[in-house]
Short mmCIF file of C-alpha atoms in Angstrom, two decimals:
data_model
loop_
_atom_site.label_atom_id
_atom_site.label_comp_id
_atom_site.label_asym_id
_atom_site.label_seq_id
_atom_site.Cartn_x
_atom_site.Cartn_y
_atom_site.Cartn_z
CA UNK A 1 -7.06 -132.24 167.78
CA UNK A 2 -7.21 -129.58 165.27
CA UNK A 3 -10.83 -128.28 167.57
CA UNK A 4 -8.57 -128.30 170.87
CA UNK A 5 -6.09 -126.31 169.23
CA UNK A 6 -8.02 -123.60 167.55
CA UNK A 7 -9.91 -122.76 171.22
CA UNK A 8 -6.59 -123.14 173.03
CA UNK A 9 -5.12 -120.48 170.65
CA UNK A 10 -8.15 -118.69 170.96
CA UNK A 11 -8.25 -118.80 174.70
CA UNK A 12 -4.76 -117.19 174.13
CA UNK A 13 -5.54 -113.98 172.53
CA UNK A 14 -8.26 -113.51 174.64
CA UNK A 15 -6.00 -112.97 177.44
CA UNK A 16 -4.01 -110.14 175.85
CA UNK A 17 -7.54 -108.57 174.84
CA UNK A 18 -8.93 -105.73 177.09
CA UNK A 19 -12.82 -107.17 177.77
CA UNK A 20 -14.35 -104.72 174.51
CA UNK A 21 -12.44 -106.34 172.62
CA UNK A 22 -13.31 -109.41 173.34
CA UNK A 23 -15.56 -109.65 170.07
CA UNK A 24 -12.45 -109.82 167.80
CA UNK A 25 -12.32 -113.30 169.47
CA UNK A 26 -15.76 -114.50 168.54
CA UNK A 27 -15.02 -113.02 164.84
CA UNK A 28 -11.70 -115.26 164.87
CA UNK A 29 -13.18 -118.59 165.85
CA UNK A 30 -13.59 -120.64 162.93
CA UNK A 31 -17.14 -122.14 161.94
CA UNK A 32 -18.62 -124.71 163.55
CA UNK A 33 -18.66 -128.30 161.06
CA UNK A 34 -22.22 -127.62 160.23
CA UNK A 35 -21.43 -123.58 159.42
CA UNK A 36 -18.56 -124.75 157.62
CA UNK A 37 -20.12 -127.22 155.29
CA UNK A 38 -23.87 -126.90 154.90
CA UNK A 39 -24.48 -129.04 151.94
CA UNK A 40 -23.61 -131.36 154.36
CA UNK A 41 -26.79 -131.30 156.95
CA UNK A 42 -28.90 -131.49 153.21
CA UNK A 43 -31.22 -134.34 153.75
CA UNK A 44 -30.09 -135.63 150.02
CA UNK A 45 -33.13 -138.00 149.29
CA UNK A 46 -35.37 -134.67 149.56
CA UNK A 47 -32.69 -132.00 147.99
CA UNK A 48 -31.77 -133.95 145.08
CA UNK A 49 -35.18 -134.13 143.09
CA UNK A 50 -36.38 -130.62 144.70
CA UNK A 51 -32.84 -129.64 142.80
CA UNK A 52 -34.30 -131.35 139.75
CA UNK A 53 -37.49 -130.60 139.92
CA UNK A 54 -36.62 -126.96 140.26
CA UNK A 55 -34.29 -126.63 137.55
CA UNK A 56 -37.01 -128.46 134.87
CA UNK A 57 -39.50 -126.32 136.32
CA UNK A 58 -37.19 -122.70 135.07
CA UNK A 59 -36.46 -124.54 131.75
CA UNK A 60 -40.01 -124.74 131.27
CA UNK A 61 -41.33 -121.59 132.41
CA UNK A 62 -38.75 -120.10 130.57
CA UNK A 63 -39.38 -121.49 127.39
CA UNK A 64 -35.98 -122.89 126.40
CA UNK A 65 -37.56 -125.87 125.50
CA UNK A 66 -41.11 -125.61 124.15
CA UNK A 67 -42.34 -129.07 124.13
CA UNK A 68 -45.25 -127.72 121.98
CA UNK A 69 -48.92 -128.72 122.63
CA UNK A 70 -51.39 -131.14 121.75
CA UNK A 71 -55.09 -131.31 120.13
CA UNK A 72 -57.89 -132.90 122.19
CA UNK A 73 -61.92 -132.45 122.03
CA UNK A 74 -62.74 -133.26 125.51
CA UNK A 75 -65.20 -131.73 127.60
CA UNK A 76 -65.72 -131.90 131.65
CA UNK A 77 -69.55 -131.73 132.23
CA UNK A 78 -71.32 -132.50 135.70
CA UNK A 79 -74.15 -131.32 137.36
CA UNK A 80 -73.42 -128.36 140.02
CA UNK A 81 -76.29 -129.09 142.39
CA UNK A 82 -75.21 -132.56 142.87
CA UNK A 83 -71.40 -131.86 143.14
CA UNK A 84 -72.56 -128.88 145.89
CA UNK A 85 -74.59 -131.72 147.68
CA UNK A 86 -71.48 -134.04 147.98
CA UNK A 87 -69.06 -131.38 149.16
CA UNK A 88 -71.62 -130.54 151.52
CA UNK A 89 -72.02 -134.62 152.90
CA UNK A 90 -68.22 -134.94 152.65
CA UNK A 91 -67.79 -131.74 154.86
CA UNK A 92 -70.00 -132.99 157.29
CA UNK A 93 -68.98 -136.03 157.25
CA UNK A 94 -65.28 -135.04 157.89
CA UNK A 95 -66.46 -132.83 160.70
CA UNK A 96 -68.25 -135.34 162.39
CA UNK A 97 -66.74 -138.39 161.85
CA UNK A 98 -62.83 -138.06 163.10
CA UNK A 99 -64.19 -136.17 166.37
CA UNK A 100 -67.11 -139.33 166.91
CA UNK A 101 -64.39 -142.10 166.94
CA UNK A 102 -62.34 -139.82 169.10
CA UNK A 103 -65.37 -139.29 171.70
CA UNK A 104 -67.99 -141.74 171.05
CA UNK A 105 -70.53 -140.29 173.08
CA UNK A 106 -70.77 -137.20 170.41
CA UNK A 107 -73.21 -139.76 168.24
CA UNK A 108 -75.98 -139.61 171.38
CA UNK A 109 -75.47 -136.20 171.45
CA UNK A 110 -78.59 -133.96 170.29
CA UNK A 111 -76.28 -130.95 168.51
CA UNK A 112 -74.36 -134.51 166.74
CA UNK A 113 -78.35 -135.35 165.39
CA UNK A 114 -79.08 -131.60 164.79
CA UNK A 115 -76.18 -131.47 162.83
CA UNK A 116 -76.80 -134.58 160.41
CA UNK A 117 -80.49 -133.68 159.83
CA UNK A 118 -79.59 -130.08 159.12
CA UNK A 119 -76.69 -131.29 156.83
CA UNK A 120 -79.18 -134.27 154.68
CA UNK A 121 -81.93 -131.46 154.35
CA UNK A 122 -79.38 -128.95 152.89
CA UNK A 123 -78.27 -131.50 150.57
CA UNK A 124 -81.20 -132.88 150.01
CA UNK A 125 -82.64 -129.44 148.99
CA UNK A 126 -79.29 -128.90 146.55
CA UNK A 127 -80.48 -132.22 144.67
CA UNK A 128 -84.10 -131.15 144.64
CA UNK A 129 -83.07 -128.06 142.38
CA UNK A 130 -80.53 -130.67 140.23
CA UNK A 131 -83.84 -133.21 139.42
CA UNK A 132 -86.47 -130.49 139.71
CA UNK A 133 -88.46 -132.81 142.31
CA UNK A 134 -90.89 -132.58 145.08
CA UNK A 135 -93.31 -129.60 145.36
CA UNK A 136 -90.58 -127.33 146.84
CA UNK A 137 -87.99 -127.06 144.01
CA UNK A 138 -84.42 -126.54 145.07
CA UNK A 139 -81.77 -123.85 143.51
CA UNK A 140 -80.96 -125.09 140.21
CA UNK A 141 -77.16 -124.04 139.84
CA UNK A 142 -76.68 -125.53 136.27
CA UNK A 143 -74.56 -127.48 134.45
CA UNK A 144 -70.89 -127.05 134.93
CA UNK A 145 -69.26 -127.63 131.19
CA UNK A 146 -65.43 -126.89 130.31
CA UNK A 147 -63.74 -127.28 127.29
CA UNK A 148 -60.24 -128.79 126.47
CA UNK A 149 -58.83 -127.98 123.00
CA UNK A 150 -54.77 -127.05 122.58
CA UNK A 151 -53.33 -128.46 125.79
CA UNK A 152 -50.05 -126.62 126.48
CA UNK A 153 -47.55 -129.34 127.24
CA UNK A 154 -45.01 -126.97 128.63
CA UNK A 155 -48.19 -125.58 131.30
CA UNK A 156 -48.95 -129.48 131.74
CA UNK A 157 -45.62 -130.62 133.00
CA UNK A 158 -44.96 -127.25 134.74
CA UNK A 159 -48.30 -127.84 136.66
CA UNK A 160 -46.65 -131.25 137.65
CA UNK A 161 -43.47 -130.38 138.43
CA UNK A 162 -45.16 -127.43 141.11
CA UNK A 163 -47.28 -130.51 142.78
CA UNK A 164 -44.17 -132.46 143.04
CA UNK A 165 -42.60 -129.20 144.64
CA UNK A 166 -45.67 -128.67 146.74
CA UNK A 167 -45.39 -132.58 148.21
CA UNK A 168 -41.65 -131.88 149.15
CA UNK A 169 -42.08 -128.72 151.17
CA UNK A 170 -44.58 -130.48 152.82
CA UNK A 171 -41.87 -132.96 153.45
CA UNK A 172 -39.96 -130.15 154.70
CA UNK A 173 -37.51 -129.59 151.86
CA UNK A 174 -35.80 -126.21 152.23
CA UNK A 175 -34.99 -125.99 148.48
CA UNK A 176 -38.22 -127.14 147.53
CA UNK A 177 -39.57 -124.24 149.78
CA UNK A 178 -37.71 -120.99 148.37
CA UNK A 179 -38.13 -122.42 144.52
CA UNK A 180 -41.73 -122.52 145.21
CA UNK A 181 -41.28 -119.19 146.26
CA UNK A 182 -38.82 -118.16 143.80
CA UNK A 183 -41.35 -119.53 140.81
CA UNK A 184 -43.96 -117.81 142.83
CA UNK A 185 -42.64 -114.19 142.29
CA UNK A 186 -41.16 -114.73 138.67
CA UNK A 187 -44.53 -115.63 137.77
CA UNK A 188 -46.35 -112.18 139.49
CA UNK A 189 -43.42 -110.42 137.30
CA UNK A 190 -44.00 -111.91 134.02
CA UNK A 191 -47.76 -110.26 133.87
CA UNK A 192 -48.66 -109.53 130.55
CA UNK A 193 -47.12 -105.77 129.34
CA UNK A 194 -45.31 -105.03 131.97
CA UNK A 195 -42.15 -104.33 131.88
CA UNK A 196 -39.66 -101.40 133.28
CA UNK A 197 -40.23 -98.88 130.68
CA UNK A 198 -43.81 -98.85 132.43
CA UNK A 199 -41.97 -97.72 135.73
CA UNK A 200 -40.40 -95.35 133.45
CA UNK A 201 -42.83 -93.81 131.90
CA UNK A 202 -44.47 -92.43 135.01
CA UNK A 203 -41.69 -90.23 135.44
CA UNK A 204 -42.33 -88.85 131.71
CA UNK A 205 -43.09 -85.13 130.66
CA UNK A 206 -46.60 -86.05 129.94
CA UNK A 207 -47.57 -87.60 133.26
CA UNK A 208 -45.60 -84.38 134.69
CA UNK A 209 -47.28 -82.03 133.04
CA UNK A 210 -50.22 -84.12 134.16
CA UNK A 211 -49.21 -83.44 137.77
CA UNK A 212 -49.07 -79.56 137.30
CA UNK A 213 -52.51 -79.62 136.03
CA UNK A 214 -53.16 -80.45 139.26
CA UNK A 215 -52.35 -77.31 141.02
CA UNK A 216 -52.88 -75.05 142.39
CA UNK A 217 -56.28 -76.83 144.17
CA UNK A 218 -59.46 -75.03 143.77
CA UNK A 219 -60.20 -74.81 147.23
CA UNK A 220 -63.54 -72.88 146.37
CA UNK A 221 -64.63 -76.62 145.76
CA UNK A 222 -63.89 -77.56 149.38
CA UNK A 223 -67.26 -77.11 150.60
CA UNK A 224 -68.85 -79.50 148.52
CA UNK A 225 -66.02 -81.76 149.35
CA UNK A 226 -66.40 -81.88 153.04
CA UNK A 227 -70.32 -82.72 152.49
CA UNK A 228 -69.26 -85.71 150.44
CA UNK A 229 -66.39 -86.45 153.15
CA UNK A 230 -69.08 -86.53 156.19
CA UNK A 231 -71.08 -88.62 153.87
CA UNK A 232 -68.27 -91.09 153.40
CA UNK A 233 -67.55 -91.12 157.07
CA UNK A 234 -71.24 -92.12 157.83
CA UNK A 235 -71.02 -94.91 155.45
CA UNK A 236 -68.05 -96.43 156.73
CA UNK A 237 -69.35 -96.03 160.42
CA UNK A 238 -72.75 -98.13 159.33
CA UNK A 239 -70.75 -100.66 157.09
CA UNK A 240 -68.40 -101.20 160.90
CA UNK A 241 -72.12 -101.27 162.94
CA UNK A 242 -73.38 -103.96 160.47
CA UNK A 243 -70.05 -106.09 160.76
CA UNK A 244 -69.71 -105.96 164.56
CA UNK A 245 -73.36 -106.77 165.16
CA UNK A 246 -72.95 -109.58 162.63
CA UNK A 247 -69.42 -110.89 163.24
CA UNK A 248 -69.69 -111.29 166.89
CA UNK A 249 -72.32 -114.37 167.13
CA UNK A 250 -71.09 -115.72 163.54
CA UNK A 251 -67.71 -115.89 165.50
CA UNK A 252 -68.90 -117.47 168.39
CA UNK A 253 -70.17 -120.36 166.36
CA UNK A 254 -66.96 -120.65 164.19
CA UNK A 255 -63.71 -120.81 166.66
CA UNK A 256 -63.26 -124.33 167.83
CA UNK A 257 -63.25 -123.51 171.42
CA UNK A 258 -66.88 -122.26 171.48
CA UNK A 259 -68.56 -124.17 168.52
CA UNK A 260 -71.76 -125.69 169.69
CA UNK A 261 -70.64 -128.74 167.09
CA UNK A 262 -67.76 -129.01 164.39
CA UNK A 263 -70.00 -129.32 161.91
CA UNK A 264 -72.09 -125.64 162.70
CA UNK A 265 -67.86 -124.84 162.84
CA UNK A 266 -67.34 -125.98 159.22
CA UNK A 267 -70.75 -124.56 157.69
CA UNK A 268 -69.86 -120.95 159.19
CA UNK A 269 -66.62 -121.00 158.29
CA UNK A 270 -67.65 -121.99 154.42
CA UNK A 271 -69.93 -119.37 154.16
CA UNK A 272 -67.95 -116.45 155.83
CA UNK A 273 -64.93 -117.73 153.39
CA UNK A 274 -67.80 -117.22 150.33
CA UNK A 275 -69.08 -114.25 151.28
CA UNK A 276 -64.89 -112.72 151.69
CA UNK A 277 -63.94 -114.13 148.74
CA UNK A 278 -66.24 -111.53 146.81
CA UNK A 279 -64.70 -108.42 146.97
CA UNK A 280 -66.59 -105.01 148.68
CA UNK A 281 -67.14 -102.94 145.00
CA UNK A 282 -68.83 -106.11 143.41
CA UNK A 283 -71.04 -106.36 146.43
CA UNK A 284 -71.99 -103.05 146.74
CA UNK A 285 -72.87 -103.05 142.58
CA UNK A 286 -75.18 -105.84 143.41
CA UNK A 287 -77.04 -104.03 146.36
CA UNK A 288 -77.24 -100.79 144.12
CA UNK A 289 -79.01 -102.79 141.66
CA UNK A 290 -81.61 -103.98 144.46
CA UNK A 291 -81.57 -100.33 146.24
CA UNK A 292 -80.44 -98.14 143.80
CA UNK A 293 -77.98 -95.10 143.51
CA UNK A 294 -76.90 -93.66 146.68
CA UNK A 295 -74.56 -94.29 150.04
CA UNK A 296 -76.84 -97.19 151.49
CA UNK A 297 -76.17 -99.32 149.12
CA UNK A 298 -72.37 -98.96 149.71
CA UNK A 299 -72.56 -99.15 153.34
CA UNK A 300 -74.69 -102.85 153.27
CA UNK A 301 -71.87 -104.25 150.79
CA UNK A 302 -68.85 -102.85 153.08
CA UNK A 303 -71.02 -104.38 155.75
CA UNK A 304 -71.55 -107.65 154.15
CA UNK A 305 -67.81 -107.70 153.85
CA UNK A 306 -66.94 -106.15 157.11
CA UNK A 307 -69.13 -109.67 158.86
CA UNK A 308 -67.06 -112.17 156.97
CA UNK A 309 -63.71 -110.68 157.44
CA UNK A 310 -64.35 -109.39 161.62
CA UNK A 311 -65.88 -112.45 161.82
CA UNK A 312 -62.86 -114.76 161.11
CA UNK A 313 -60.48 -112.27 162.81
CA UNK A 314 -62.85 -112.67 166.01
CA UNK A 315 -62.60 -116.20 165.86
CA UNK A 316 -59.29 -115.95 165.92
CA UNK A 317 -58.81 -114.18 169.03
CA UNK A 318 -61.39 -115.93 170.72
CA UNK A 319 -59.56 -119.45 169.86
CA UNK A 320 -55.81 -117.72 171.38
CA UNK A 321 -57.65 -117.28 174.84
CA UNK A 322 -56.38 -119.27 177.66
CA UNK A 323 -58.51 -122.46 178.95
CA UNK A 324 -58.28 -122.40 182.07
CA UNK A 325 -60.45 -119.46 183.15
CA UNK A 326 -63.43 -121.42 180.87
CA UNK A 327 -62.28 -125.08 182.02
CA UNK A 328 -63.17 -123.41 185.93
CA UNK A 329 -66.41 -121.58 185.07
CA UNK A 330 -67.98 -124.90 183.64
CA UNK A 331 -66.62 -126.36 187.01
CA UNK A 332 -68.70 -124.05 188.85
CA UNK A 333 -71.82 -125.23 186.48
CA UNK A 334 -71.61 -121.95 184.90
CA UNK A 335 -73.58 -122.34 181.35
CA UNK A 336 -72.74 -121.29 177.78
CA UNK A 337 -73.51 -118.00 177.66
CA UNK A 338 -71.57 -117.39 181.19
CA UNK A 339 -68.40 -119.05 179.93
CA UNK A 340 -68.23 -116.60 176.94
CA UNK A 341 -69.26 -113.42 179.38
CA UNK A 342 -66.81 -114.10 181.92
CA UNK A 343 -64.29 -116.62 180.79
CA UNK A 344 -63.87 -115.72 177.00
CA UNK A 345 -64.45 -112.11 176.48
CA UNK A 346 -62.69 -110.69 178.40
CA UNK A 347 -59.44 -112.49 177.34
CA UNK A 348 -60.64 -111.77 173.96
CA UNK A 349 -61.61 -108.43 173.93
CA UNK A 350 -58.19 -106.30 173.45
CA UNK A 351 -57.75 -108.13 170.34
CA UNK A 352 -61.47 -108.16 169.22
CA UNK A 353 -61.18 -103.89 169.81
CA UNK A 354 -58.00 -103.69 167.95
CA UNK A 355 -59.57 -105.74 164.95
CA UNK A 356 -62.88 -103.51 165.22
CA UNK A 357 -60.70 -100.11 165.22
CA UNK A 358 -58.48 -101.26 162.00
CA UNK A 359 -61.20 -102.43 160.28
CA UNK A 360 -63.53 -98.70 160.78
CA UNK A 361 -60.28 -97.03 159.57
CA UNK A 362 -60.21 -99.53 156.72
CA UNK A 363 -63.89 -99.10 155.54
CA UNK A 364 -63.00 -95.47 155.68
CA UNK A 365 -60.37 -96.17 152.56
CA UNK A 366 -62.76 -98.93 150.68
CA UNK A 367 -66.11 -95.98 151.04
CA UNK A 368 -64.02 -94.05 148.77
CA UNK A 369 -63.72 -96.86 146.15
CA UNK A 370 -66.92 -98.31 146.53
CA UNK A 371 -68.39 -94.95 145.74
CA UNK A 372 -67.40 -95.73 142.07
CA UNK A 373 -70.05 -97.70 141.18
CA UNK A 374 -72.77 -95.15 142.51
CA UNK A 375 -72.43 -95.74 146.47
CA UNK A 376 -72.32 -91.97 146.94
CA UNK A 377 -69.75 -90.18 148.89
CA UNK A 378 -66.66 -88.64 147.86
CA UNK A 379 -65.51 -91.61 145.58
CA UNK A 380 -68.52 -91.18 143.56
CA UNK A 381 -67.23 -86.58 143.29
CA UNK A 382 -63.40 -88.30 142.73
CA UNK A 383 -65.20 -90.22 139.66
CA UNK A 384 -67.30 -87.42 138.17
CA UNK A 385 -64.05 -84.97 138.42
CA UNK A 386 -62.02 -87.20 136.78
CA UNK A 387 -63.97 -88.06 134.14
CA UNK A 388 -64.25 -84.25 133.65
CA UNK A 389 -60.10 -83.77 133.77
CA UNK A 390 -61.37 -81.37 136.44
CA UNK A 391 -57.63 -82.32 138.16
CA UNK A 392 -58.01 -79.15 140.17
CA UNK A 393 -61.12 -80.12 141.69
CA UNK A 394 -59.81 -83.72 142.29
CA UNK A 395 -56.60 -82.60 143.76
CA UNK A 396 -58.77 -80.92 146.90
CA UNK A 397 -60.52 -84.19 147.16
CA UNK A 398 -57.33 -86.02 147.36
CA UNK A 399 -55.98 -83.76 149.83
CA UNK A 400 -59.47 -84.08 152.35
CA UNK A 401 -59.60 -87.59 151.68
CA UNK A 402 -55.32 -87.95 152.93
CA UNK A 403 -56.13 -85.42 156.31
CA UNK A 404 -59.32 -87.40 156.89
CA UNK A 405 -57.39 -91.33 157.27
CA UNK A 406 -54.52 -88.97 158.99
CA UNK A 407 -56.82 -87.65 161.41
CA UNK A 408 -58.77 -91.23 162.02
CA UNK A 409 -55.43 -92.70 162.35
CA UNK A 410 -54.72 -90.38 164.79
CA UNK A 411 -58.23 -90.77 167.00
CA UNK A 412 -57.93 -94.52 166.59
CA UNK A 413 -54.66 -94.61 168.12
CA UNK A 414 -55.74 -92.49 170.89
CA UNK A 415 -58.80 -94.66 171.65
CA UNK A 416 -56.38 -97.71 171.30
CA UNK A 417 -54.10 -96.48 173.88
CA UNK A 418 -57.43 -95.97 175.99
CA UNK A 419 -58.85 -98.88 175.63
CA UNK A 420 -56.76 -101.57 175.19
#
């Protein structure tokens, strides 16, 4: 009753409302139920320990209770080869296995036995290097060994708690969601030493006197800089050749839709997510320790890193592509390589250019940095300047190297707009 009335008298005033005002009638309408009482539509069985769970979990990270910690002497010790050689089994195992009893034929298939032998023989060479067997040794990895002394008791529970936390989001618990989140950025805040007098600080008379140094620029130095700049470009340019030429059949093999086999899937994917978990500068110090001082080194490590990162984004796009071009090419006995030229790629291929184009103006930014550690280029001038306090000098640098990612910015968009 008390519904029917509120839209009757709302139904009222609209009449006496010209028609652009007929939002003052939408702002009058009271909330629906659900608006009007959310805690309400809480599913309680979930919201009532995330509630808990998230308050312990602030009383704890705070420290307003310290629960103190304990003493233990025990150490975790296991042999790396052999643990590699089980995650390896296990990841072929739950490739093949779920996708076998699915589609039974897959066990007579020859890429199912390829698979397998390829998988026993990679573990098999894993626990050659753990027992030192056979007249091929394998890579002996070590022996893992970690030591537990003062166990924090506060960390312990808190460590708990987050699981807990983690199990009811996945259970689709809103509150356990946003505390997750919440805990998530007070932790990134509560880094050692910082605090807001560091914000402060950069605005200090020191760091602005700092600045002035700064200028004018010694623009005498420019042409030394643009040699350095043309050098940087060139590295960048090989690092994007390398990554396309090496991204585009490692993709291939690890998107789902054009896998040869989900286990050849799950091997690529593990090593393109090794190889992008170590970052550009550390893998351009180990190539200048096998090449030496200069911008080649540089270039294969942005390379290296350009393959696993182009090479997951190309899957990517190549897995969003429609079916039903590929589903009619194999109708028409069209092969492998067919299905990718005509059914795949060119679906693919405004997203494959767009990822290719980001990623040249990216290596363009990471040449700079990886010229720290002796890649060449300007990075490596930025460095030595620096170092110097030549802050006139390195103000002209910084000035090239902002025009430079302007002016690619600017050519990449134009070539977007062309291509795409």
């Amino acid at each position: 009753m008390i519904e029917e009335r509120n839209e009757t008298q709302s139904e009222a005033i609209a009449k006496f409302l010209p028609k652009r005002d007929r939002s003052l009638q939408t702002w009058m309408r009271r909330p629906s139920p659900d608006l009007a009482k959310p805690f309400d539509s809480l599913h309680w069985p979930l919201a009532a320990p995330a509630l808990l769970c998230s308050l312990a979990a602030v009383v704890l990270f705070a420290h307003i209770i310290d629960l103190g910690s304990i003493s233990v002497n025990w150490t975790l010790q296991f042999n790396v080869n052999i643990a590699v050689a089980l995650i390896i089994l296990l990841a072929g195992a739950l490739a093949i296995i779920p996708s076998a009893r699915k589609k039974p034929r897959l066990w007579r298939e020859r890429n199912t036995h390829i698979s397998l032998v390829l998988l026993v023989l990679l573990a098999a060479y894993f626990l050659l290097g753990a027992g030192h067997l056979g007249p091929i040794n394998g890579l002996d990895l070590g022996i893992f060994t970690y030591a537990f002394t003062d166990t924090n008791i506060n960390q312990l529970v808190l460590t708990l708690l987050i699981i807990l936390l983690f199990w009811l989001a996945f259970q689709r618990s809103i509150i356990a969601g946003v505390a997750l989140f919440a805990l998530f950025l007070w932790w990134g805040f509560s880094l050692k030493g910082f605090s807001w007098d560091n914000i402060s600080s950069l605005f200090s008379s020191q760091n602005a006197g700092l600045l002035k140094s700064m200028l004018p620029p010694k623009w005498s130095y420019f042409s030394l800089v643009i040699t350095q700049m043309l050098v940087t470009i060139q590295t960048a340019l090989l690092a994007m050749i390398i990554g396309v030429v090496g991204a585009l059949p490692l993709s291939i093999l690890a998107a789902r839709n054009t896998t040869p086999h989900p286990t050849i899937y799950t091997i690529v994917r593990f090593l393109i997510n090794i190889i992008r978990a170590i970052p550009s500068l550390v893998l351009a110090l180990i190539f200048v320790t096998f090449i030496g001082l200069g911008p080649v080194p540089g270039a294969f490590g942005l390379g290296l890193h350009t393959i696993s990162v182009l090479t997951k984004l190309y899957a990517e796009a190549i897995e969003s592509v429609k079916p039903e071009p590929i589903e009619a090419l194999s109708a028409a006995g069209a092969n492998g390589l067919k299905r990718f030229r005509w059914g795949v790629f060119p679906q693919a291929f405004p997203l494959l250019a767009s990822s290719t184009i980001y990623y040249w103006e990216s290596n363009t930014r990471d040449a700079t940095v990886v010229a720290f550690v002796g890649g060449g280029g300007i990075g490596f001038l930025l460095d030595q300047n620096l170092s110097l306090l030549n802050y006139a000098n390195a103000s002209v640098i910084l000035v090239t190297l902002v025009v430079t990612v302007v002016l690619l910015d600017r050519v990449s968009d134009f070539v977007r707009s062309k291509v795409l």
